[in-house]
mmCIF file of C-alpha atoms in Angstrom:
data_model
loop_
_atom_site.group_PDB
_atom_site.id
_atom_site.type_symbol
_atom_site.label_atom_id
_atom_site.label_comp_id
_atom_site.label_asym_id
_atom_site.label_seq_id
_atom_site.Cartn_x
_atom_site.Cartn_y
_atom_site.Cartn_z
ATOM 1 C CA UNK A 1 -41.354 223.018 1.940
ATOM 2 C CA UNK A 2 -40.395 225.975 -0.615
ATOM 3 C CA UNK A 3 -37.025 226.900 -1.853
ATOM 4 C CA UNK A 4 -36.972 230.234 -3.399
ATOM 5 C CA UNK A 5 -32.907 230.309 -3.484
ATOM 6 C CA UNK A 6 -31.752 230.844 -7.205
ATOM 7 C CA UNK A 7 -34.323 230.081 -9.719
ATOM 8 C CA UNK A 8 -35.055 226.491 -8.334
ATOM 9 C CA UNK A 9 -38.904 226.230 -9.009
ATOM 10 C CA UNK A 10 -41.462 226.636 -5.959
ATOM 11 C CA UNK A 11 -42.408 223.106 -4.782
ATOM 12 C CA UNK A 12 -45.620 222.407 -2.476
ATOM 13 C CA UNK A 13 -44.311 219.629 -0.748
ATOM 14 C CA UNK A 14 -46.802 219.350 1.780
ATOM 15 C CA UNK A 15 -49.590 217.297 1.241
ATOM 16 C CA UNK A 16 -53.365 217.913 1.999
ATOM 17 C CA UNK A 17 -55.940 215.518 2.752
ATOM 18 C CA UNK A 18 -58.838 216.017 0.400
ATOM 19 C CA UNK A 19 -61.918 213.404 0.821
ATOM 20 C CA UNK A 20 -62.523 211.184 -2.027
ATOM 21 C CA UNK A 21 -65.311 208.592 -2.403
ATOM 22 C CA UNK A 22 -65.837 206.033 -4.771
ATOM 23 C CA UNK A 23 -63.251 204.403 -7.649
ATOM 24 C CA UNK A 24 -61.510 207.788 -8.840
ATOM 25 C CA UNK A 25 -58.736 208.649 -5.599
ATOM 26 C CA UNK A 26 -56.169 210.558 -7.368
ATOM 27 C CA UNK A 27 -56.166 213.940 -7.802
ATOM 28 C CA UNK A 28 -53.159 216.576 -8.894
ATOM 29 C CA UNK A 29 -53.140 220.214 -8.625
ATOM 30 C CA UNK A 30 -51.199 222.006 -11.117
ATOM 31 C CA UNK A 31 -50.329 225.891 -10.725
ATOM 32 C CA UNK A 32 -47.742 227.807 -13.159
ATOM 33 C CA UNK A 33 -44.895 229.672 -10.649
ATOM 34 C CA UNK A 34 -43.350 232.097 -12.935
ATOM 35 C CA UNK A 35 -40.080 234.360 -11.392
ATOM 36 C CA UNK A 36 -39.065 237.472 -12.298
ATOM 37 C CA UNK A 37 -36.757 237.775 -14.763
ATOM 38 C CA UNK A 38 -33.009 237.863 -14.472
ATOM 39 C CA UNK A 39 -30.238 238.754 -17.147
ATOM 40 C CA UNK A 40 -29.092 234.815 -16.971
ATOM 41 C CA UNK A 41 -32.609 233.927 -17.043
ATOM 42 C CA UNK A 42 -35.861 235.107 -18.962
ATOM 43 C CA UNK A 43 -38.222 232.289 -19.243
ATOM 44 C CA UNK A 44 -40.734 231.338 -16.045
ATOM 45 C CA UNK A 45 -39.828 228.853 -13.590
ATOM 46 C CA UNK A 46 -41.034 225.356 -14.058
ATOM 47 C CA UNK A 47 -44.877 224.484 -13.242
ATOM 48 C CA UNK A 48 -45.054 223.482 -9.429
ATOM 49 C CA UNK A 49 -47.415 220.512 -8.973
ATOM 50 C CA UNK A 50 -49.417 219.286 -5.470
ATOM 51 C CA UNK A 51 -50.187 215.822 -5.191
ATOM 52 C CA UNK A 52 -53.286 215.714 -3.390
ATOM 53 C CA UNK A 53 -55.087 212.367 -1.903
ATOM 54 C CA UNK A 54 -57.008 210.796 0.755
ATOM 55 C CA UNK A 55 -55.745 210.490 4.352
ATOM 56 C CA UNK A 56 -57.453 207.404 6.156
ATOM 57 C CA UNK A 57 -58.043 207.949 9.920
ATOM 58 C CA UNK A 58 -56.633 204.620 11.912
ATOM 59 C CA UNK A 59 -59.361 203.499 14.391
ATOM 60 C CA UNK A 60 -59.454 200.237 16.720
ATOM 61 C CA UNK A 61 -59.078 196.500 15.658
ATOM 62 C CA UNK A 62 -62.041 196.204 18.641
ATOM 63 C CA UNK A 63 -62.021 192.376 20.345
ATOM 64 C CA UNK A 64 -63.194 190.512 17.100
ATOM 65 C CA UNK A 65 -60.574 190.189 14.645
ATOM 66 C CA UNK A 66 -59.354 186.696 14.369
ATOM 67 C CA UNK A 67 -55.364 185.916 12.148
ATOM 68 C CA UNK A 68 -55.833 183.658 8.805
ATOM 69 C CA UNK A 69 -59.386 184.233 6.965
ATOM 70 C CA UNK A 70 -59.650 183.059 3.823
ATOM 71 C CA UNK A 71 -59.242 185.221 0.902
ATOM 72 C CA UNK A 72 -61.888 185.550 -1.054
ATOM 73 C CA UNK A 73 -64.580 187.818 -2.739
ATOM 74 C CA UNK A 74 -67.832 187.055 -1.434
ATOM 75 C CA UNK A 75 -67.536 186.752 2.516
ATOM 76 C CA UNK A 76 -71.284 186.336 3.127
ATOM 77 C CA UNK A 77 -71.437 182.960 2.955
ATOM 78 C CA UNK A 78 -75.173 181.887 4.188
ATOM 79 C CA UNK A 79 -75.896 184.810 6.037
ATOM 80 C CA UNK A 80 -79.331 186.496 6.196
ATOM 81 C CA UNK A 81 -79.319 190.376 5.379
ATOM 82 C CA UNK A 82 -79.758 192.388 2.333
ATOM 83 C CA UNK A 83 -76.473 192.415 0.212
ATOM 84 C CA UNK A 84 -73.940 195.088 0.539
ATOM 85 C CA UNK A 85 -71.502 195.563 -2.634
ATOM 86 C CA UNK A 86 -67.969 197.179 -1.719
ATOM 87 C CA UNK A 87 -65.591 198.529 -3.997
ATOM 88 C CA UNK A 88 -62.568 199.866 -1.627
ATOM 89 C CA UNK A 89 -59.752 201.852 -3.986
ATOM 90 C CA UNK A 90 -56.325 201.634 -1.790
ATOM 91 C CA UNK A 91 -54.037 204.310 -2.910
ATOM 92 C CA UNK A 92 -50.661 205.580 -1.336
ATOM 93 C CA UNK A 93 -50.702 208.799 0.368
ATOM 94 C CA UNK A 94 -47.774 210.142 -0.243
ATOM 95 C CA UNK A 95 -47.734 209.581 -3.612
ATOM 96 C CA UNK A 96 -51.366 209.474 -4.486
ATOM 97 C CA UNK A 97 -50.401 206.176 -6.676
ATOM 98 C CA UNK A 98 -53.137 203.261 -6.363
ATOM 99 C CA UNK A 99 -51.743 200.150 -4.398
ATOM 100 C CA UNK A 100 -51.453 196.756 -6.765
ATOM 101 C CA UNK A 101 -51.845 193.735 -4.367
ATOM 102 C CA UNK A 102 -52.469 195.291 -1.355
ATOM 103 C CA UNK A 103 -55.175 193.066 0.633
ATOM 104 C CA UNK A 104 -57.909 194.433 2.235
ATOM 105 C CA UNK A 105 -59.490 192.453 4.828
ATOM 106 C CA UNK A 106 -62.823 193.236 6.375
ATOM 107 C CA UNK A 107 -65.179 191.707 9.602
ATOM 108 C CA UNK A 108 -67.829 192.425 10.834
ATOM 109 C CA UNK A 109 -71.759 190.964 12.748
ATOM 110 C CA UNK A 110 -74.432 189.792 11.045
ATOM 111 C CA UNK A 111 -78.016 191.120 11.532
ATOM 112 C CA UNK A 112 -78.188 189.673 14.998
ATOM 113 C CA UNK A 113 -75.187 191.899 15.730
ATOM 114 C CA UNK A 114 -73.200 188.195 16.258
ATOM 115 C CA UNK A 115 -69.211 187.882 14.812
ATOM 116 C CA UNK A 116 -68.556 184.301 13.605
ATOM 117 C CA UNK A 117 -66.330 182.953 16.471
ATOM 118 C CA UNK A 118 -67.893 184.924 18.690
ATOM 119 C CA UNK A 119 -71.846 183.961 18.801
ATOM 120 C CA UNK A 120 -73.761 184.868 21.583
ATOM 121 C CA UNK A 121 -71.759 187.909 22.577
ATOM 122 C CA UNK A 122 -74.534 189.787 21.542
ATOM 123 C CA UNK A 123 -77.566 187.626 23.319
ATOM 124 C CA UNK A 124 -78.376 185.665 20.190
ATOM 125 C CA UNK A 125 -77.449 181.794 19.929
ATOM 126 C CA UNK A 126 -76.811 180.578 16.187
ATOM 127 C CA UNK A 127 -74.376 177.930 14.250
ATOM 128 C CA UNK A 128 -71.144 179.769 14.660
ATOM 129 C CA UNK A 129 -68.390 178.587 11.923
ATOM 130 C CA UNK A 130 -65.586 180.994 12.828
ATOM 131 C CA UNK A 131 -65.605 181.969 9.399
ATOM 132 C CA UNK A 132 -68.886 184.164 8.650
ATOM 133 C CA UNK A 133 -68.692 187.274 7.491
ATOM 134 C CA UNK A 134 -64.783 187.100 7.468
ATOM 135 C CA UNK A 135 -62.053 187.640 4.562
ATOM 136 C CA UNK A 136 -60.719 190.064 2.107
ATOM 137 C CA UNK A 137 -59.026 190.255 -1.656
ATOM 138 C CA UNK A 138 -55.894 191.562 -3.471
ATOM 139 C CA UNK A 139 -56.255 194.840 -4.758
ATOM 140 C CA UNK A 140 -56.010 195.344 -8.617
ATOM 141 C CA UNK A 141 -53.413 197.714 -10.166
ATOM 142 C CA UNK A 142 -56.395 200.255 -9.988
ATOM 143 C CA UNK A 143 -56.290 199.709 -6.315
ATOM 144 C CA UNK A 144 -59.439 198.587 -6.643
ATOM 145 C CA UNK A 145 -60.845 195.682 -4.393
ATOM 146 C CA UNK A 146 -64.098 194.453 -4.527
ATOM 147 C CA UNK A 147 -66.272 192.281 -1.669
ATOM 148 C CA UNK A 148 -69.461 190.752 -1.671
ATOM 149 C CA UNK A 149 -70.744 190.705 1.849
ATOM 150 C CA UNK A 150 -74.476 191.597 3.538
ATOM 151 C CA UNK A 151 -74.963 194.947 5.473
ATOM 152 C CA UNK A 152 -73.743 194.587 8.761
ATOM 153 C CA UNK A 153 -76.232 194.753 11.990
ATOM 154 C CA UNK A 154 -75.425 195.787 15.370
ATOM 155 C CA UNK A 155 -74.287 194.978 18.826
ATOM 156 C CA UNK A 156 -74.702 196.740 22.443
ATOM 157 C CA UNK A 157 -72.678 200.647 22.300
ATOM 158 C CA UNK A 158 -71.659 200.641 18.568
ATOM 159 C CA UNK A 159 -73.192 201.788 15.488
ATOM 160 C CA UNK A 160 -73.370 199.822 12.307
ATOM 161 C CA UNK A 161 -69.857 199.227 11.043
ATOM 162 C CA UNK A 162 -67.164 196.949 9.674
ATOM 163 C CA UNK A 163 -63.954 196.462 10.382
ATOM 164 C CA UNK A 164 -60.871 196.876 7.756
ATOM 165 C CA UNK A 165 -57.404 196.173 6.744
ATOM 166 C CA UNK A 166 -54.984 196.537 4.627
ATOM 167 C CA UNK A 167 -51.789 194.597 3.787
ATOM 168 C CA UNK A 168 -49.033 194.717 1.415
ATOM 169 C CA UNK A 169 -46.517 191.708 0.599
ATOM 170 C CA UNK A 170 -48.781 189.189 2.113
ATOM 171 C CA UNK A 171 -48.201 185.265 0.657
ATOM 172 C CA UNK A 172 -51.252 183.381 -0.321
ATOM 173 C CA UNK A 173 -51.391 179.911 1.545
ATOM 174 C CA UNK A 174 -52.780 176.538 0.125
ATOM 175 C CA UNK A 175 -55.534 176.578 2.428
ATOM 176 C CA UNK A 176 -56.848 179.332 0.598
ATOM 177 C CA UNK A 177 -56.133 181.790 3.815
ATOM 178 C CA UNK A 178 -52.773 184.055 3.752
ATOM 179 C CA UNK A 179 -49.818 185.044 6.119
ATOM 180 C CA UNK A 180 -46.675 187.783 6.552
ATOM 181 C CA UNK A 181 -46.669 190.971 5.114
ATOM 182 C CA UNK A 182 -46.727 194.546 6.684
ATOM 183 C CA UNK A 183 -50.439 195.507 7.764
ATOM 184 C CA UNK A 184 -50.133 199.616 6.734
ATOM 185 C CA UNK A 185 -54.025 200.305 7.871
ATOM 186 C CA UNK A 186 -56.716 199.668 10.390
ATOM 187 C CA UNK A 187 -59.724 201.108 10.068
ATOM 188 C CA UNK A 188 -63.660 201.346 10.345
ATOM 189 C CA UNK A 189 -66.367 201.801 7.484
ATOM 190 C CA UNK A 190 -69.298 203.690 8.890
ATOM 191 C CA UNK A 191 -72.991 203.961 7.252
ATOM 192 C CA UNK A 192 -75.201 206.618 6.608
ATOM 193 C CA UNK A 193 -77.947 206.688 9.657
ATOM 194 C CA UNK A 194 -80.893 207.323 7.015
ATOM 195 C CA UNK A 195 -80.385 203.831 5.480
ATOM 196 C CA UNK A 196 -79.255 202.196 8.720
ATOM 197 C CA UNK A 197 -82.965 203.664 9.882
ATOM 198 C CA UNK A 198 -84.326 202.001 6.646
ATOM 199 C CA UNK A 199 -82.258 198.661 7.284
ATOM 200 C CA UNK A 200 -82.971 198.169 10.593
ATOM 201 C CA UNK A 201 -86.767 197.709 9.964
ATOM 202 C CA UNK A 202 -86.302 194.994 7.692
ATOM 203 C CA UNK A 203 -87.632 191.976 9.564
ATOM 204 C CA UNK A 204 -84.355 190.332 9.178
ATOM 205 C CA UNK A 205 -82.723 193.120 10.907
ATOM 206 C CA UNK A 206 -85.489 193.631 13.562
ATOM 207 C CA UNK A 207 -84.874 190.421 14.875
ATOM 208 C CA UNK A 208 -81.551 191.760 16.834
ATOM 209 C CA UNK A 209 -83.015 192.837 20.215
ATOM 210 C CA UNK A 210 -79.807 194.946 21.430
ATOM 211 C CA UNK A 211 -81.008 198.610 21.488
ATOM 212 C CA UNK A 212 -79.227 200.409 18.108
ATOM 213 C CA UNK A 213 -76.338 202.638 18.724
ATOM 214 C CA UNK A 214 -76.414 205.609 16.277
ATOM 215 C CA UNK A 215 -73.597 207.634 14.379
ATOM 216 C CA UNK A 216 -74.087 210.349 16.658
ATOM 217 C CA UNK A 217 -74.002 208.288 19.654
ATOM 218 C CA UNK A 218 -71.007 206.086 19.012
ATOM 219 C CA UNK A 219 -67.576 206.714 20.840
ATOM 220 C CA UNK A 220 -65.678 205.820 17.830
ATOM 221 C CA UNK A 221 -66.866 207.586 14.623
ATOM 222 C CA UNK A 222 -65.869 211.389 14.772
ATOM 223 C CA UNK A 223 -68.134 212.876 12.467
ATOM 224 C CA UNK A 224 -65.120 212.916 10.288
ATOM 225 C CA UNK A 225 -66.655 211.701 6.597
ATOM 226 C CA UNK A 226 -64.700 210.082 4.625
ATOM 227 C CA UNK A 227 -61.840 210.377 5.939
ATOM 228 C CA UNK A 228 -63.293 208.536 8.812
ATOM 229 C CA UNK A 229 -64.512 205.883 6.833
ATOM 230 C CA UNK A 230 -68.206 207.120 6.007
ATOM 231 C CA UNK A 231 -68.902 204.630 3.392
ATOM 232 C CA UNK A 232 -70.899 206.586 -0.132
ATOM 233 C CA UNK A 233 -74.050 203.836 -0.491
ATOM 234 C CA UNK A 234 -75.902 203.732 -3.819
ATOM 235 C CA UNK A 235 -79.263 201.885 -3.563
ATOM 236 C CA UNK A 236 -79.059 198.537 -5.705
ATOM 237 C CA UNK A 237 -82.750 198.715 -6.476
ATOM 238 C CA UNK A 238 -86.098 200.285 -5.845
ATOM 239 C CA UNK A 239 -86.222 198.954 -2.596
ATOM 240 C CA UNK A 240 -84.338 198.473 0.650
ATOM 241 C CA UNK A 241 -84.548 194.902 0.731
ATOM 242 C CA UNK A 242 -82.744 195.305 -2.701
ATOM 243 C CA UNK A 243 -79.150 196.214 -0.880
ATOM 244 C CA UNK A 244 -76.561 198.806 -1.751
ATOM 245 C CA UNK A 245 -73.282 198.993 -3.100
ATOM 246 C CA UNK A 246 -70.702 201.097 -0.808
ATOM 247 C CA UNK A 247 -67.538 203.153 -2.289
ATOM 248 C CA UNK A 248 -64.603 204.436 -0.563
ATOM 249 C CA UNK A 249 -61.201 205.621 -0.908
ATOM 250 C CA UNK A 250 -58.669 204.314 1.747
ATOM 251 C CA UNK A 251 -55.561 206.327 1.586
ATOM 252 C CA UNK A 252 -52.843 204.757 3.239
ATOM 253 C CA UNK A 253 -49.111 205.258 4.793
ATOM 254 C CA UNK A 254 -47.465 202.729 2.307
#
């Protein structure tokens, strides 16, 4: 909103979604806003400043999510698949600040396209531990969180993707698991269909015998980027089997 009564500095109080990947989720605009001058007043107006920040779309929990995973780092436990290495920066957006202790929770299928507590959904039978492939971590006070997990496969009408959420004022449990707090996001992380191509003719990975849903053919993902949860993948070696590391910035209504 402006106010251009007096000389009471132009403000843009609006904010605008701008997509950021990786770590680095803050941005500020900064634009001098000089008046005319008056015979009370000759010097400009104060500098106006935007704050400008990521804007995560909210998509469906879907029928897997199950209450109290552990929290922890590395959620792959002894699941086959190459390794996928997420770092997930949480910041507020309507102040563009990073969130401290925020937990972000993610699920998702193995290569089979199977969620632990939930095998054979998917036509495959394996040990199912209701635990698999399940869990999150607090945020830093970089509202940075980083998780250890394998790349996801797929299962019948979706494309490759993995569930997310985040909470604030959560309380860690003895069990190692958590409870309370105030969920503020629930989302999807998408992946780029070249690699998913590349991925899906691993051996591990061509094992699932569910026809693959692609990016363009899921109901879900919008073709929205980032903002939509398009993960940025970085290859962790020379070769697919190698894994990749995914960044994205989750701006949230905290």
């Amino acid at each position: 909103m402006t106010d251009t009564s007096g000389t009471t500095p132009t403000v843009i109080g609006r904010r605008t979604v701008l997509i950021a990947t990786g770590a680095t989720a803050v941005s500020l605009a900064v634009a001098a806003a000089p008046e005319a001058p008056t015979a009370e007043a000759a010097e400009p107006a104060p500098v106006a400043a935007a704050a400008v920040c990521t804007l995560t779309k909210e998509m469906t929990e879907g029928p897997y999510y199950l209450d109290g995973q552990l929290v922890r780092a590395d959620v792959s436990e002894d699941k086959t698949g190459i390794p996928l290495e997420l770092t997930l920066t949480v910041v507020d957006d309507s102040t563009c600040a990073p969130l401290d202790s925020a937990l972000v929770e993610i699920w998702h299928c193995d290569a089979l396209g199977e969620y632990s507590g939930f095998v054979g959904n998917n036509g495959h039978d394996e040990p199912d531990n209701g635990t698999f492939l399940r869990g999150g971590v607090l945020t830093g006070s970089d509202g940075v969180a980083r998780i250890t997990t394998v790349y996801p496969g797929w299962y019948r009408g979706r494309c490759v993707h993995i569930h997310v959420k985040v909470h604030t004022d959560v309380t860690l449990t003895d069990d190692g698991s958590f409870t309370g707090g105030q969920e503020l996001h629930t989302g999807q992380l998408f992946f780029d269909e070249t690699i998913t191509t590349r991925v899906a003719a691993l051996a591990t990975y061509a094992a699932n015998t569910v026809p693959r849903t692609t990016l363009a053919q899921d109901g879900i993902y919008d073709d929205g980027g980032a903002a939509s949860g398009l993960l940025t993948l970085t290859a962790l070696g020379s070769s697919t089997s190698a894994g990749y590391a995914g960044t994205l910035t989750l701006g949230v209504d905290g």
